[in-house]
Structures are given as structure tokens and as C-alpha cells.
Amino acid sequence: SDSMSTSDSSESESVAGPKNTFQGKNDVWLTAGIIVADVVGAGILGMPRAVRHFGWMLGPVVLVVMLAANVHISLLIWRVRMYYEPCQSASTYISLCRGAFKKAPKLQRQVFMFLTGMSQYSFLFGLMGLYLLSAGKGLGMLFYHYRVCLPVWAAIAGAILLPFAGTAREMGTYKSLVWINILTLCGTILIPVCYYIVVGVDAIRPEDSHIEAIAAMTPSGVLSGLSTFTFGMTSQFMLTEIISEMKDPAQFPKAYVTISAPFQFTAFMIAGLGGYYFLGDRVTGMLNENLPFNVPFQVAAACLVIHMLISYLIKGVVLCRAMLSTAKEEWSNPEDSRKRSLAAWNGVVISCLLAAWLLANLVPFFGEAVDLLGASFTPLSCWVIPILMFIRFYMDAEEKPHVSAFEWFCVFCEMVLALILMFLGTYSSLMEIRANWASFGYPFECHCEGIWETCACSATHIGMDACTVLADR
């Protein structure tokens, strides 16, 4: 039962998510795999774009600082969940917020519960649309000989996903998919980088592109880079759900700090620094898009499809469970095998999938979408709200957690950075989208760029030099 059974515990109950009525099953290694699958999603493919704003020397430093900040904020959430009595049975992000603000004034609690739910569900839905778009593009890249448009490929990706999404009611339902996801993630990164190493810089890097130890930084560039780093590394908005599925939540730091974080660091460094070195400051799009149309391009695309679909599956479990809980909480228990519960679950899954497909085709621009999500919902949902939960826990707990002066300084810096990104970063991202709007095309257009091996669609793609020669004649 929910520990928040006070006189006002029913406030916003409809958006508080399912109660923790089932026992967690995931061990440390599976939890670490889920964290990796959750964190290292579409954002890692944009890491070279982030590093270019800082340079090959400063970029890794910023990357390490941002990763450390994300690990620290994740542990703040874990401390609230583990050591604050009203939060110890929380199985959703909103129920954690409700517990953390139990002793706060009623209006303050209601405001933060609303912000938590709004930011988490909006962020999840935005990610699901982005993942479906990326999976559709991956299919188009895999089968680039076929003249099929991007909206159709995205629909096919959704059809492939549906049987798994309809039967996966917990993040650890398909344990093998978690490890397959990590393998395909490695393939998505390593195949392009290894190809770059084999063919050499001269064959890959554009003539007018170069690298610098410390780039000539601009305010918009710094904000864009930090937004991409933030988007690519955050998982705080799903950690409560991940912790609640563990056999022993006390082992969460081991799963995150000693297993997941080192893997994240390695993956981000290879993708960011490797991509920047070979492609230079003119790098655009996703890392695996910067390959010529050939077999490595197709294999990397296949890895991307699998990685994006499994990432969608993990995010979809959280959002669909929350939506089903809002409509009929008794049917949201993943261990409920009744036919009506399964039918309701699949109804929510199909509705979310259709909505994500619509979103994917309304905003078919990858890099700018990453920056916008990273600057808008990410700082609020993954930095600001967790920090405020921890501060509220510190203020209200009878036994206050030990917090050193240095940690408070880190918390202050993290909050300031989050607020800067949330306001100035969002503004900068919107201005960037507005400036380039004409190049994006209209919603539901074919968007064959990079997925058809034709001069009409992919004249500027790596390896399509013959199109330039023909155009010059």
C-alpha cells in the first residue's frame, strides 16, 4: 500500500501512477543494463556535434563534468527514495515527488506534482517519437535501394515493435533484449568509427572541416553542446521506476556508479571524440549517417533500428503504465494476467504508438529535436525537480542526511546550469529551428535524404561525389 495515505493523499492520485504492489525482480547487472539502455539512446549519436562546440581537449572535460553531475543527481534521487520514509514505497516519479513534498504546503506539493508529471510524460512522449523516427530512418538506411519514404518506414518500425510492446509490462520483461540493446548500441558506435579508422581522415573529413583543441566558442554553440550532453546522459526521470523493479534497491549505486557509468563514459568518449576527430567541425546529423552507402552503412543502420526500438520499448513501459493507471489503476499491475487487463494494456500501447508516429512525422529533424528536448524538458525533469526533492527531504527529515559544504556547492552549480539551459538553451534551440525551418520540409513529406541512394535525395551524402560532378556540368 502507498505510504502517503494521509487526508490529502488522494490529491492528483489520478496522475500518481501505479502503486508498488509487486515485488522487484531485477538484479544489479540487469538494472545496470536497463540504465545503459535508458541513458545511452539517441543522444549518443549526436555527441560529435556536442564536442565540436568545445574542441577535442575541452570537449572531453565538459563531457566528464556533465556525466559526473548526472551521476550525482541520480544518487540524490536514490537517497530520497531509500532514506525518506514517505518515499520508501514510491514506484513512480510522481509518487516520489508526493512523498518528498509530504510536509510542504498543499499548494507547493500540488504545483511540483503537476510539474513532475507534465515534464516526465512530455519528455517520455517526445523521446518515443524521436526513437520511432530514428528507427524508421534506420530501416530506410538499411534498405536504401528501395524507394520507400520515411513516414512509411516509421510505420513499419512501429509494426515491428508492437508485439513486444504489447507483452512487455515491465522494463525487465525481455531480459535478453536489454543485452541485445547494449550490443547493438556498441555496433551503432563502433562500426562507423572503425570504418573511419580503416579509410582514414582524408577520405571522410570534408575539405573545409577541421578540428581544434579548444574551439572558438559562441553562446549559442555552448548552449547547444551542453543541451546535447544533458539530453544524452540523463535518466533521472525514470530512475524511480527502475529502482522499484530491483530485488534490492540498496544495490542501486553499485549498478549505476560501478557498472553503468564507466560504460557510459567509454561510449560517449568513443562516439564524441572519435566522431569529432574524423569528421571535424562540419559534422552534421547522426554519427552513423556519416558513412557512404555500403555494407558497413547497412550494418550500422540495422544496429540503430534494434537499439532505437528497444529504447522505445523501455520508455514506453513507463509511460503506458502511467496512462493505464490514470484510467484504471487496478489494471496497471504488470502481474495482472486477466484478459481485460491485457486488452487495456494493448489499447494504451497502440494509442501511444500511433501518437508517437504522428509526432515523429511532424518534427522530422533529428539534431535540432535533440537540442530542443535537451534544453527544455531535460533540465526541469532530470535536474531541477530531483534537486528540489532532495532539498525538501533535507529540510523535513527528522534524521537529516549528511551533506558536505562541497556537495552543497555542487548542487548549487547544477541548479544554476539547469536553469540556464532551461531558459536560454530552449530559446536558442527554438531560434535555430526557426532559422532552418525551410530546410526541414513539411510534415509527412517523403524525407528521402540519406535513405535513398540518388542525387535528388542524397547529393551531399558522403561518397556521392558523382552528383557534384554532374551538377557542375
Coordinates of C-alpha atoms in Angstrom, one line a residue:
S1 CA 0.0 0.0 0.0
D2 CA 1.0 3.6 -0.5
S3 CA 2.7 5.2 2.4
M4 CA 1.1 8.5 1.6
S5 CA -2.4 7.6 2.9
T6 CA -2.9 10.9 4.6
S7 CA -6.0 13.1 4.4
D8 CA -4.8 14.7 1.2
S9 CA -3.1 11.6 -0.3
S10 CA -5.8 11.5 -3.0
E11 CA -4.6 14.8 -4.5
S12 CA -3.5 14.2 -8.0
E13 CA -3.9 10.5 -7.4
S14 CA -5.0 10.0 -10.9
V15 CA -1.6 11.1 -12.2
A16 CA 0.4 9.5 -9.4
G17 CA 1.0 6.2 -11.3
P18 CA 0.5 2.7 -10.1
K19 CA 1.2 1.7 -6.5
N20 CA 4.1 -0.6 -5.7
T21 CA 2.0 -3.7 -5.3
F22 CA 4.6 -6.0 -7.0
Q23 CA 8.0 -7.2 -5.9
G24 CA 11.0 -6.1 -7.8
K25 CA 12.8 -8.9 -9.7
N26 CA 15.9 -7.3 -11.3
D27 CA 19.4 -7.9 -10.1
V28 CA 22.3 -5.5 -10.2
W29 CA 23.6 -6.4 -13.6
L30 CA 20.1 -6.3 -15.3
T31 CA 19.5 -2.9 -13.6
A32 CA 22.8 -1.6 -14.9
G33 CA 21.8 -2.8 -18.4
I34 CA 18.4 -1.1 -18.2
I35 CA 20.1 2.1 -17.1
V36 CA 22.5 1.9 -20.0
A37 CA 19.6 1.2 -22.4
D38 CA 17.7 4.2 -20.8
V39 CA 20.6 6.7 -20.8
V40 CA 22.5 5.8 -23.9
G41 CA 19.8 6.3 -26.5
A42 CA 19.5 8.6 -29.5
G43 CA 21.6 11.3 -27.8
I44 CA 24.9 9.5 -28.1
L45 CA 24.7 9.7 -31.9
G46 CA 24.8 13.5 -31.6
M47 CA 27.9 13.5 -29.4
P48 CA 30.3 14.6 -32.2
R49 CA 28.0 17.7 -32.7
A50 CA 28.4 18.5 -29.0
V51 CA 32.2 18.0 -28.9
R52 CA 32.7 20.3 -31.9
H53 CA 31.4 23.3 -29.9
F54 CA 34.3 22.8 -27.3
G55 CA 37.1 21.1 -29.2
W56 CA 39.0 17.8 -28.7
M57 CA 40.7 19.0 -25.5
L58 CA 37.9 20.9 -23.8
G59 CA 35.1 18.6 -25.0
P60 CA 36.1 15.6 -23.0
V61 CA 36.5 17.7 -19.9
V62 CA 32.9 19.1 -20.3
L63 CA 31.7 15.5 -21.0
V64 CA 33.2 14.2 -17.8
V65 CA 31.8 17.1 -15.7
M66 CA 28.3 16.6 -17.2
L67 CA 28.4 12.8 -16.6
A68 CA 29.6 13.3 -13.0
A69 CA 26.7 15.8 -12.4
N70 CA 24.2 13.3 -13.8
V71 CA 25.5 10.5 -11.6
H72 CA 25.4 12.8 -8.6
I73 CA 21.8 13.9 -9.2
S74 CA 20.8 10.2 -9.8
L75 CA 22.2 9.4 -6.4
L76 CA 20.2 12.3 -4.8
I77 CA 17.1 10.6 -6.1
W78 CA 18.2 7.3 -4.7
R79 CA 18.9 8.8 -1.3
V80 CA 15.4 10.4 -1.2
R81 CA 13.8 7.0 -2.2
M82 CA 15.8 5.0 0.3
Y83 CA 16.1 7.2 3.4
Y84 CA 13.0 9.3 3.5
E85 CA 10.2 7.3 5.0
P86 CA 7.3 8.8 2.9
C87 CA 9.2 7.8 -0.3
Q88 CA 10.3 4.3 0.5
S89 CA 7.3 2.7 -1.2
A90 CA 7.4 5.0 -4.2
S91 CA 7.3 3.1 -7.6
T92 CA 6.8 6.2 -9.9
Y93 CA 8.4 9.5 -10.2
I94 CA 5.2 11.3 -9.2
S95 CA 4.7 9.2 -6.1
L96 CA 8.3 10.0 -5.2
C97 CA 7.6 13.7 -5.6
R98 CA 4.4 13.4 -3.5
G99 CA 6.4 11.7 -0.7
A100 CA 9.2 14.2 -0.8
F101 CA 6.8 17.1 -0.5
K102 CA 4.6 15.5 2.0
K103 CA 5.3 18.1 4.7
A104 CA 5.3 21.0 2.2
P105 CA 2.3 23.4 2.0
K106 CA -0.5 22.0 0.0
L107 CA -0.2 24.4 -3.0
Q108 CA 3.6 23.8 -3.2
R109 CA 3.0 20.0 -3.3
Q110 CA 0.3 20.2 -5.9
V111 CA 2.5 22.5 -8.1
F112 CA 5.5 20.2 -8.0
M113 CA 3.4 17.1 -8.6
F114 CA 2.0 18.7 -11.7
L115 CA 5.4 19.8 -12.9
T116 CA 6.8 16.4 -12.3
G117 CA 4.1 14.6 -14.2
M118 CA 3.9 17.1 -17.0
S119 CA 7.7 17.1 -17.6
Q120 CA 8.1 13.4 -17.2
Y121 CA 5.3 12.3 -19.5
S122 CA 6.0 15.0 -22.1
F123 CA 9.7 14.1 -22.1
L124 CA 8.9 10.4 -22.4
F125 CA 6.5 11.0 -25.3
G126 CA 9.0 13.3 -27.1
L127 CA 11.6 10.6 -26.8
M128 CA 9.3 7.9 -28.1
G129 CA 8.6 9.9 -31.1
L130 CA 12.3 10.6 -31.7
Y131 CA 13.1 6.9 -31.3
L132 CA 10.4 5.9 -33.7
L133 CA 11.7 8.5 -36.2
S134 CA 15.3 7.2 -35.8
A135 CA 14.2 3.6 -36.2
G136 CA 12.3 4.4 -39.3
K137 CA 15.3 6.3 -40.7
G138 CA 17.5 3.3 -39.8
L139 CA 15.2 1.0 -41.8
G140 CA 15.5 3.4 -44.8
M141 CA 19.3 3.4 -44.5
L142 CA 19.3 -0.4 -44.2
F143 CA 17.2 -0.8 -47.4
Y144 CA 18.5 2.3 -49.2
H145 CA 18.0 0.6 -52.6
Y146 CA 14.2 0.7 -52.0
R147 CA 12.3 3.9 -52.7
V148 CA 10.2 4.0 -49.6
C149 CA 9.5 7.3 -47.8
L150 CA 10.4 8.0 -44.2
P151 CA 6.8 8.1 -42.8
V152 CA 6.2 4.5 -44.2
W153 CA 9.5 3.3 -42.7
A154 CA 8.5 4.7 -39.4
A155 CA 5.1 2.9 -39.6
I156 CA 6.9 -0.3 -40.4
A157 CA 9.2 0.2 -37.4
G158 CA 6.1 0.6 -35.2
A159 CA 4.6 -2.6 -36.6
I160 CA 7.8 -4.5 -35.7
L161 CA 7.7 -3.0 -32.2
L162 CA 4.0 -3.7 -31.5
P163 CA 4.2 -7.4 -30.5
F164 CA 7.0 -6.7 -28.0
A165 CA 5.4 -3.5 -26.6
G166 CA 2.0 -5.3 -26.2
T167 CA 3.5 -8.0 -24.0
A168 CA 6.3 -6.1 -22.1
R169 CA 4.7 -4.6 -19.0
E170 CA 7.9 -4.3 -17.0
M171 CA 11.3 -3.0 -18.1
G172 CA 12.9 -6.3 -17.4
T173 CA 10.3 -8.5 -19.1
Y174 CA 12.6 -9.3 -22.0
K175 CA 15.9 -9.6 -20.3
S176 CA 17.7 -10.7 -23.5
L177 CA 16.6 -7.6 -25.3
V178 CA 18.4 -5.4 -22.7
W179 CA 21.7 -7.1 -23.6
I180 CA 20.9 -7.1 -27.3
N181 CA 20.3 -3.4 -26.9
I182 CA 23.8 -2.9 -25.5
L183 CA 25.4 -4.9 -28.3
T184 CA 23.6 -3.0 -31.0
L185 CA 24.5 0.2 -29.3
C186 CA 28.1 -0.8 -29.5
G187 CA 27.6 -1.6 -33.1
T188 CA 26.0 1.7 -33.9
I189 CA 29.0 3.5 -32.5
L190 CA 31.9 1.2 -33.3
I191 CA 31.1 0.4 -36.9
P192 CA 31.3 4.0 -38.1
V193 CA 34.4 4.7 -36.0
C194 CA 36.2 1.6 -37.2
Y195 CA 35.3 2.4 -40.8
Y196 CA 36.7 5.9 -40.3
I197 CA 39.9 4.4 -39.0
V198 CA 40.2 2.0 -41.9
V199 CA 39.7 4.5 -44.7
G200 CA 41.4 7.4 -42.9
V201 CA 40.7 11.0 -42.2
D202 CA 41.3 12.3 -45.7
A203 CA 38.6 10.0 -47.1
I204 CA 36.0 11.0 -44.5
R205 CA 36.5 14.6 -43.3
P206 CA 35.1 17.3 -45.5
E207 CA 37.7 19.6 -47.1
D208 CA 36.6 22.7 -45.2
S209 CA 36.3 20.9 -41.9
H210 CA 38.9 20.9 -39.2
I211 CA 39.5 20.1 -35.5
E212 CA 40.7 22.3 -32.7
A213 CA 41.9 21.7 -29.2
I214 CA 39.7 24.5 -27.9
A215 CA 37.0 25.6 -30.3
A216 CA 36.0 29.2 -30.9
M217 CA 33.1 29.1 -28.6
T218 CA 29.9 31.1 -29.0
P219 CA 27.0 31.4 -26.6
S220 CA 24.6 29.6 -28.9
G221 CA 27.2 26.9 -29.6
V222 CA 27.9 26.3 -25.9
L223 CA 24.2 26.1 -25.1
S224 CA 23.7 23.7 -28.0
G225 CA 26.6 21.5 -26.9
L226 CA 25.5 21.4 -23.2
S227 CA 21.9 20.6 -24.2
T228 CA 23.1 17.7 -26.3
F229 CA 25.3 16.4 -23.4
T230 CA 22.4 16.8 -21.0
F231 CA 19.9 15.1 -23.2
G232 CA 22.3 12.2 -23.9
M233 CA 23.2 11.4 -20.3
T234 CA 20.0 11.9 -18.3
S235 CA 17.9 9.1 -16.8
Q236 CA 16.6 10.7 -13.6
F237 CA 13.0 10.9 -14.8
M238 CA 12.9 7.1 -14.9
L239 CA 15.1 6.1 -12.0
T240 CA 12.3 5.7 -9.5
E241 CA 10.6 3.1 -11.8
I242 CA 14.0 1.4 -12.4
I243 CA 14.8 1.3 -8.6
S244 CA 11.3 -0.1 -7.8
E245 CA 11.9 -3.1 -10.1
M246 CA 15.1 -4.1 -8.3
K247 CA 15.3 -7.0 -5.9
D248 CA 17.4 -4.9 -3.6
P249 CA 17.2 -1.1 -4.2
A250 CA 20.1 -0.6 -1.8
Q251 CA 22.3 -2.0 -4.6
F252 CA 21.4 0.8 -7.0
P253 CA 24.7 2.8 -6.5
K254 CA 26.6 -0.4 -7.4
A255 CA 24.6 -0.8 -10.6
Y256 CA 24.9 2.9 -11.6
V257 CA 28.3 4.0 -10.4
T258 CA 30.4 0.9 -10.8
I259 CA 28.9 -0.7 -13.9
S260 CA 26.7 1.7 -15.9
A261 CA 28.6 5.0 -15.5
P262 CA 32.0 3.6 -16.7
F263 CA 30.3 2.1 -19.8
Q264 CA 28.5 5.4 -20.4
F265 CA 31.9 7.3 -20.2
T266 CA 33.5 4.9 -22.7
A267 CA 30.7 5.0 -25.1
F268 CA 30.3 8.8 -25.0
M269 CA 34.1 9.3 -25.4
I270 CA 34.3 7.0 -28.4
A271 CA 31.3 8.5 -30.1
G272 CA 32.0 12.1 -29.3
L273 CA 35.8 12.4 -29.6
G274 CA 36.1 9.8 -32.3
G275 CA 33.4 11.3 -34.4
Y276 CA 34.7 14.8 -34.0
Y277 CA 38.3 13.8 -34.9
F278 CA 37.3 12.1 -38.2
L279 CA 34.5 14.4 -39.2
G280 CA 35.7 17.8 -37.8
D281 CA 33.6 20.8 -37.0
R282 CA 31.4 20.4 -40.1
V283 CA 29.8 17.2 -38.6
T284 CA 26.1 17.0 -39.0
G285 CA 23.3 14.6 -38.2
M286 CA 23.8 11.2 -36.5
L287 CA 27.2 9.5 -36.3
N288 CA 26.2 6.5 -38.4
E289 CA 24.7 8.8 -41.1
N290 CA 28.3 9.9 -42.0
L291 CA 29.1 6.7 -43.9
P292 CA 28.9 6.1 -47.7
F293 CA 26.1 3.8 -49.0
N294 CA 27.7 0.4 -48.5
V295 CA 27.6 -2.7 -46.3
P296 CA 29.0 -1.0 -43.1
F297 CA 26.4 1.7 -43.6
Q298 CA 23.7 -1.0 -43.7
V299 CA 25.0 -3.0 -40.7
A300 CA 25.2 0.2 -38.6
A301 CA 21.7 1.0 -39.7
A302 CA 20.5 -2.4 -38.6
C303 CA 22.1 -1.9 -35.2
L304 CA 20.4 1.5 -35.0
V305 CA 17.0 0.1 -35.7
I306 CA 17.2 -2.5 -33.0
H307 CA 18.7 -0.1 -30.5
M308 CA 16.0 2.5 -31.1
L309 CA 13.2 0.0 -30.9
I310 CA 14.4 -1.4 -27.6
S311 CA 14.9 2.1 -26.2
Y312 CA 11.3 2.9 -27.2
L313 CA 10.1 -0.3 -25.5
I314 CA 11.8 0.7 -22.2
K315 CA 10.4 4.2 -22.2
G316 CA 7.0 3.0 -23.4
V317 CA 6.6 0.7 -20.4
V318 CA 6.8 3.7 -18.0
L319 CA 4.5 6.0 -20.0
C320 CA 1.9 3.3 -20.9
R321 CA 1.8 2.0 -17.3
A322 CA 1.2 5.6 -16.0
M323 CA -1.5 6.2 -18.5
L324 CA -3.3 2.9 -17.7
S325 CA -3.0 3.7 -14.0
T326 CA -4.7 7.0 -14.6
A327 CA -7.6 5.3 -16.4
K328 CA -7.9 2.1 -14.3
E329 CA -5.2 1.7 -11.7
E330 CA -6.2 -1.9 -10.8
W331 CA -5.4 -3.0 -14.4
S332 CA -1.9 -1.4 -14.4
N333 CA -0.3 -4.0 -12.2
P334 CA 2.1 -5.9 -14.5
E335 CA 1.4 -9.2 -12.8
D336 CA -2.4 -8.9 -13.6
S337 CA -2.9 -11.6 -16.3
R338 CA -6.6 -11.1 -16.7
K339 CA -7.8 -10.7 -20.3
R340 CA -9.4 -7.3 -19.7
S341 CA -6.1 -6.1 -18.1
L342 CA -4.1 -7.3 -21.1
A343 CA -6.6 -5.8 -23.5
A344 CA -6.5 -2.4 -21.7
W345 CA -2.7 -2.5 -21.8
N346 CA -2.6 -3.2 -25.5
G347 CA -5.1 -0.4 -26.1
V348 CA -2.8 2.1 -24.4
V349 CA 0.3 0.7 -26.2
I350 CA -1.4 1.0 -29.6
S351 CA -2.6 4.6 -28.8
C352 CA 0.8 5.7 -27.7
L353 CA 2.4 4.1 -30.8
L354 CA 0.1 5.9 -33.2
A355 CA 0.6 9.2 -31.4
A356 CA 4.4 8.7 -31.4
W357 CA 4.2 8.1 -35.2
L358 CA 2.3 11.3 -35.7
L359 CA 4.8 13.2 -33.6
A360 CA 7.8 11.6 -35.5
N361 CA 6.4 12.8 -38.8
L362 CA 5.5 16.3 -37.6
V363 CA 9.1 17.0 -36.5
P364 CA 11.4 15.1 -38.8
F365 CA 14.7 16.8 -37.8
F366 CA 17.0 14.8 -35.5
G367 CA 19.7 17.1 -34.3
E368 CA 17.5 20.1 -33.6
A369 CA 15.0 17.8 -31.8
V370 CA 17.8 16.5 -29.6
D371 CA 18.9 20.0 -28.7
L372 CA 15.3 21.2 -28.0
L373 CA 14.5 18.2 -25.8
G374 CA 17.8 18.6 -24.0
A375 CA 17.2 22.3 -23.3
S376 CA 13.6 22.2 -22.4
F377 CA 12.2 19.1 -20.6
T378 CA 15.6 17.6 -19.6
P379 CA 16.8 20.2 -17.1
L380 CA 13.4 20.5 -15.5
S381 CA 12.6 16.8 -15.2
C382 CA 16.1 15.5 -14.6
W383 CA 17.9 18.2 -12.7
V384 CA 15.7 20.9 -11.2
I385 CA 12.9 18.6 -9.8
P386 CA 15.3 16.0 -8.3
I387 CA 17.4 18.7 -6.6
L388 CA 14.3 20.3 -5.1
M389 CA 13.1 16.9 -3.9
F390 CA 16.4 16.4 -2.1
I391 CA 16.3 19.8 -0.6
R392 CA 12.8 19.2 0.7
F393 CA 13.9 15.9 2.1
Y394 CA 16.8 17.6 3.9
M395 CA 14.5 20.3 5.3
D396 CA 11.8 17.9 6.5
A397 CA 13.6 14.7 7.6
E398 CA 14.0 14.0 11.3
E399 CA 17.4 12.5 10.6
K400 CA 19.0 14.8 8.1
P401 CA 21.3 13.2 5.5
H402 CA 25.0 14.2 5.7
V403 CA 25.7 16.8 3.0
S404 CA 29.2 18.4 2.9
A405 CA 29.8 22.1 2.0
F406 CA 31.4 20.9 -1.2
E407 CA 28.3 18.8 -2.1
W408 CA 26.0 21.8 -1.5
F409 CA 28.3 23.9 -3.8
C410 CA 27.9 21.2 -6.5
V411 CA 24.1 21.2 -6.0
F412 CA 24.1 25.0 -6.4
C413 CA 26.2 24.8 -9.6
E414 CA 23.9 22.1 -11.0
M415 CA 20.8 24.1 -10.3
V416 CA 22.2 27.2 -11.9
L417 CA 23.3 25.3 -15.0
A418 CA 19.9 23.6 -15.3
L419 CA 18.1 27.0 -15.1
I420 CA 20.4 28.5 -17.8
L421 CA 19.8 25.6 -20.1
M422 CA 16.1 25.5 -19.5
F423 CA 15.6 29.2 -20.4
L424 CA 18.4 30.4 -22.6
G425 CA 19.0 26.9 -24.1
T426 CA 15.4 26.5 -25.1
Y427 CA 15.3 29.9 -26.6
S428 CA 18.5 29.2 -28.6
S429 CA 17.2 25.9 -29.8
L430 CA 13.9 27.4 -31.0
M431 CA 15.7 30.2 -32.8
E432 CA 17.9 27.5 -34.5
I433 CA 14.8 25.6 -35.6
R434 CA 13.2 28.8 -36.9
A435 CA 16.2 29.8 -38.9
N436 CA 16.5 26.4 -40.6
W437 CA 12.8 25.6 -40.9
A438 CA 12.7 26.0 -44.7
S439 CA 15.3 23.2 -45.0
F440 CA 13.3 20.7 -42.9
G441 CA 10.5 20.3 -45.4
Y442 CA 6.8 19.9 -44.5
P443 CA 5.4 17.3 -42.1
F444 CA 4.7 13.9 -43.7
E445 CA 6.9 14.7 -46.6
C446 CA 8.9 11.8 -48.1
H447 CA 12.2 12.9 -46.5
C448 CA 14.4 10.6 -48.6
E449 CA 17.6 12.5 -47.6
G450 CA 20.2 10.0 -46.6
I451 CA 18.0 6.9 -47.1
W452 CA 17.8 6.9 -51.0
E453 CA 21.0 6.5 -53.0
T454 CA 20.0 9.1 -55.5
C455 CA 21.4 12.5 -56.4
A456 CA 18.0 14.1 -56.0
C457 CA 17.8 13.0 -52.3
S458 CA 21.4 12.5 -51.1
A459 CA 23.7 14.6 -53.3
T460 CA 25.6 15.9 -50.3
H461 CA 25.9 12.4 -48.7
I462 CA 29.4 11.0 -48.1
G463 CA 30.5 9.1 -51.2
M464 CA 28.1 10.8 -53.6
D465 CA 30.8 12.9 -55.2
A466 CA 29.5 12.0 -58.7
C467 CA 26.4 14.1 -58.0
T468 CA 28.6 17.2 -57.6
V469 CA 30.4 16.4 -60.8
L470 CA 27.1 16.1 -62.7
A471 CA 25.8 19.3 -61.2
D472 CA 28.9 21.2 -62.3
R473 CA 28.5 20.1 -65.9

